Amino acid sequence: MASESESAAAAQASSFMENLMNSRNRDLSLFLPFILAFTNNSISSASVQDSSNPDQETGESTTPSEFSDRIILVNPLTQGMVVIESRSSSSFDSLLSELMSKEGQPPASKASIEALPSVEICEEGQKGECAICLDEWEIGGVVKEMPCKHRFHGDCVEKWLKIHGSCPICRYKMPEEDGDLNNKSENRGRRREIWMSFSVGNDRRRSAENHNNQTVSANSSSENEHDHAPEA
Amino acid sequence: MVDLARVQKELHECNRDVQVSGINVTLKGDSLTHLIGTIPGPIGTPYEGGTFKIDITLTDGYPFEPPKMKFATKVWHPNISSQSGAICLDILKDQWSPALTLKTALLSIQALLSAPEPDDPQDAVVAQQYLRDHQTFVGTARYWTETFAKTSTLAADEKIQKLVEMGFPEAQVRSTLEATGWDENMALEKLLSS
Ligand SMILES: [Zn+2]
Ligand SMILES: [Zn+2]
């Protein structure tokens, strides 16, 4: 359980980093070498936090429904630190999902892929090609048509939609699988504390991948290197 | 498994209109998964006159995964690492679509040369300079273009001279050579047909 959640959190952290790095959002662009921490503390695991975070957690344990979510940005050169804190999970989640959406469209739902109508290429006038494999349409061939009316070979478009649920040509968004929401709420119950550092410029990608090894204790409250599942 | 049939079609397509686009893709070795793209530096930018080589590696997932591209020619640009040549461009990452091709990706990189995005930098040092001391940035970028992106100056001069000796005006020879990625045969063809 612990190792599973660790790797899940690590994956999440690296995609979070990826998103930050890829983000075209001015406010989230990071110029300087920052250490980034992202915490999502739930009160159900207050006992775990107490050892590492005594100042923060006392006085909060009476309201188990409340979450204290934080993103901490630390600049190791100046020791400057910015804490973005949110009392309400919803606004934090919307910030997070905004970040996550930068990862590209999630896969389309199985049902929506299966529901794509098949159309036959019948007329001479329908010259063109499948934009995925670049093969030209064959008269009499059967292809799949997306809601945006763009057509692709069934195999080609299904393979793509299972990776990203958007039209390759116009980025029309296909319905997502609902399952993601359940995963999110499962995550709420446990604590994540992820510290990362990354260097400037050329090796950002690599340092993001190595963030587990590079965990930096920037202040006294950051002794936990990995996240913890609830003790329960 | 890389869709080799598609890659072959792409190469054919791209090299058919190299004279128009100036974008060229060639094999690096004998495998279709390692390629070299060349893009002419956009006119009116500090990269003008340079020919930039892009190292292309196709992963097994191509075209469902983006091609890996990085500059093999050193370049001074906020969204390109001055050390490694790594490129910060969304369509090479999460915004990739299988309807994009090597050519359209290279065109996007060319567009990035024209329109840097210093707020989303790959090279923080360059980005800072771009924002704070633009004049120095332009100077450095131009110097790097001169130093690294002009096909080994001697060879380039030789090519120009050869074509000038055939009776073409030097300015035209130079621009044609640039547009054809310094392929003298292609440039000659173009000069003869113009
Ligand atoms: Zn196809
Ligand atoms: Zn479409």
PDB file of C-alpha atoms in Angstrom, chain B residues 91-162:
ATOM      1  CA  ILE B  91       3.090  20.262 -29.853  1.00  0.00           C
ATOM      2  CA  LEU B  92       6.228  18.216 -29.217  1.00  0.00           C
ATOM      3  CA  LYS B  93       4.770  17.294 -25.836  1.00  0.00           C
ATOM      4  CA  ASP B  94       1.193  17.191 -24.649  1.00  0.00           C
ATOM      5  CA  GLN B  95      -0.327  19.003 -27.614  1.00  0.00           C
ATOM      6  CA  TRP B  96       0.905  16.506 -30.179  1.00  0.00           C
ATOM      7  CA  SER B  97      -1.638  15.118 -32.622  1.00  0.00           C
ATOM      8  CA  PRO B  98      -1.103  12.269 -35.095  1.00  0.00           C
ATOM      9  CA  ALA B  99      -2.395  14.573 -37.825  1.00  0.00           C
ATOM     10  CA  LEU B 100       0.785  16.590 -37.388  1.00  0.00           C
ATOM     11  CA  THR B 101       3.813  15.508 -39.385  1.00  0.00           C
ATOM     12  CA  LEU B 102       7.559  15.936 -39.219  1.00  0.00           C
ATOM     13  CA  LYS B 103       7.172  18.798 -41.653  1.00  0.00           C
ATOM     14  CA  THR B 104       4.461  20.594 -39.698  1.00  0.00           C
ATOM     15  CA  ALA B 105       6.447  20.079 -36.505  1.00  0.00           C
ATOM     16  CA  LEU B 106       9.530  21.586 -38.146  1.00  0.00           C
ATOM     17  CA  LEU B 107       7.414  24.479 -39.423  1.00  0.00           C
ATOM     18  CA  SER B 108       6.236  25.028 -35.850  1.00  0.00           C
ATOM     19  CA  ILE B 109       9.841  25.128 -34.688  1.00  0.00           C
ATOM     20  CA  GLN B 110      10.572  27.653 -37.411  1.00  0.00           C
ATOM     21  CA  ALA B 111       7.621  29.700 -36.170  1.00  0.00           C
ATOM     22  CA  LEU B 112       9.025  29.454 -32.654  1.00  0.00           C
ATOM     23  CA  LEU B 113      12.260  30.989 -33.933  1.00  0.00           C
ATOM     24  CA  SER B 114      10.195  33.929 -35.212  1.00  0.00           C
ATOM     25  CA  ALA B 115       8.099  34.283 -32.091  1.00  0.00           C
ATOM     26  CA  PRO B 116       9.882  33.350 -28.860  1.00  0.00           C
ATOM     27  CA  GLU B 117       7.804  32.793 -25.742  1.00  0.00           C
ATOM     28  CA  PRO B 118      10.062  34.099 -22.974  1.00  0.00           C
ATOM     29  CA  ASP B 119       7.353  33.499 -20.376  1.00  0.00           C
ATOM     30  CA  ASP B 120       7.638  29.782 -20.918  1.00  0.00           C
ATOM     31  CA  PRO B 121      11.369  29.399 -21.255  1.00  0.00           C
ATOM     32  CA  GLN B 122      13.532  26.387 -21.848  1.00  0.00           C
ATOM     33  CA  ASP B 123      16.702  28.350 -21.234  1.00  0.00           C
ATOM     34  CA  ALA B 124      16.206  30.718 -18.307  1.00  0.00           C
ATOM     35  CA  VAL B 125      19.396  32.669 -18.954  1.00  0.00           C
ATOM     36  CA  VAL B 126      18.430  33.433 -22.519  1.00  0.00           C
ATOM     37  CA  ALA B 127      14.883  34.258 -21.483  1.00  0.00           C
ATOM     38  CA  GLN B 128      16.051  36.726 -18.846  1.00  0.00           C
ATOM     39  CA  GLN B 129      18.280  38.410 -21.382  1.00  0.00           C
ATOM     40  CA  TYR B 130      15.473  38.481 -23.930  1.00  0.00           C
ATOM     41  CA  LEU B 131      13.233  40.298 -21.467  1.00  0.00           C
ATOM     42  CA  ARG B 132      15.718  42.571 -19.744  1.00  0.00           C
ATOM     43  CA  ASP B 133      18.307  43.385 -22.336  1.00  0.00           C
ATOM     44  CA  HIS B 134      16.747  42.774 -25.692  1.00  0.00           C
ATOM     45  CA  GLN B 135      19.505  44.440 -27.675  1.00  0.00           C
ATOM     46  CA  THR B 136      22.152  42.161 -26.232  1.00  0.00           C
ATOM     47  CA  PHE B 137      19.861  39.204 -26.858  1.00  0.00           C
ATOM     48  CA  VAL B 138      19.536  40.067 -30.550  1.00  0.00           C
ATOM     49  CA  GLY B 139      23.292  40.550 -30.799  1.00  0.00           C
ATOM     50  CA  THR B 140      24.068  37.226 -29.153  1.00  0.00           C
ATOM     51  CA  ALA B 141      21.472  35.366 -31.194  1.00  0.00           C
ATOM     52  CA  ARG B 142      22.870  36.855 -34.383  1.00  0.00           C
ATOM     53  CA  TYR B 143      26.417  36.014 -33.369  1.00  0.00           C
ATOM     54  CA  TRP B 144      25.448  32.419 -32.638  1.00  0.00           C
ATOM     55  CA  THR B 145      23.712  32.210 -35.999  1.00  0.00           C
ATOM     56  CA  GLU B 146      26.853  33.489 -37.717  1.00  0.00           C
ATOM     57  CA  THR B 147      29.106  31.183 -35.765  1.00  0.00           C
ATOM     58  CA  PHE B 148      27.153  27.951 -35.669  1.00  0.00           C
ATOM     59  CA  ALA B 149      24.343  28.018 -38.238  1.00  0.00           C
ATOM     60  CA  LYS B 150      26.144  29.069 -41.363  1.00  0.00           C
ATOM     61  CA  THR B 151      27.197  25.847 -43.019  1.00  0.00           C
ATOM     62  CA  SER B 152      30.904  25.789 -42.486  1.00  0.00           C
ATOM     63  CA  THR B 153      31.680  29.205 -43.845  1.00  0.00           C
ATOM     64  CA  LEU B 154      34.327  28.034 -46.275  1.00  0.00           C
ATOM     65  CA  ALA B 155      32.095  25.480 -47.925  1.00  0.00           C
ATOM     66  CA  ALA B 156      29.288  28.023 -48.095  1.00  0.00           C
ATOM     67  CA  ASP B 157      31.538  30.596 -49.736  1.00  0.00           C
ATOM     68  CA  GLU B 158      32.681  28.037 -52.242  1.00  0.00           C
ATOM     69  CA  LYS B 159      29.113  27.197 -53.171  1.00  0.00           C
ATOM     70  CA  ILE B 160      28.229  30.839 -53.565  1.00  0.00           C
ATOM     71  CA  GLN B 161      31.263  31.506 -55.677  1.00  0.00           C
ATOM     72  CA  LYS B 162      30.566  28.575 -57.951  1.00  0.00           C
TER      73      LYS B 162
END
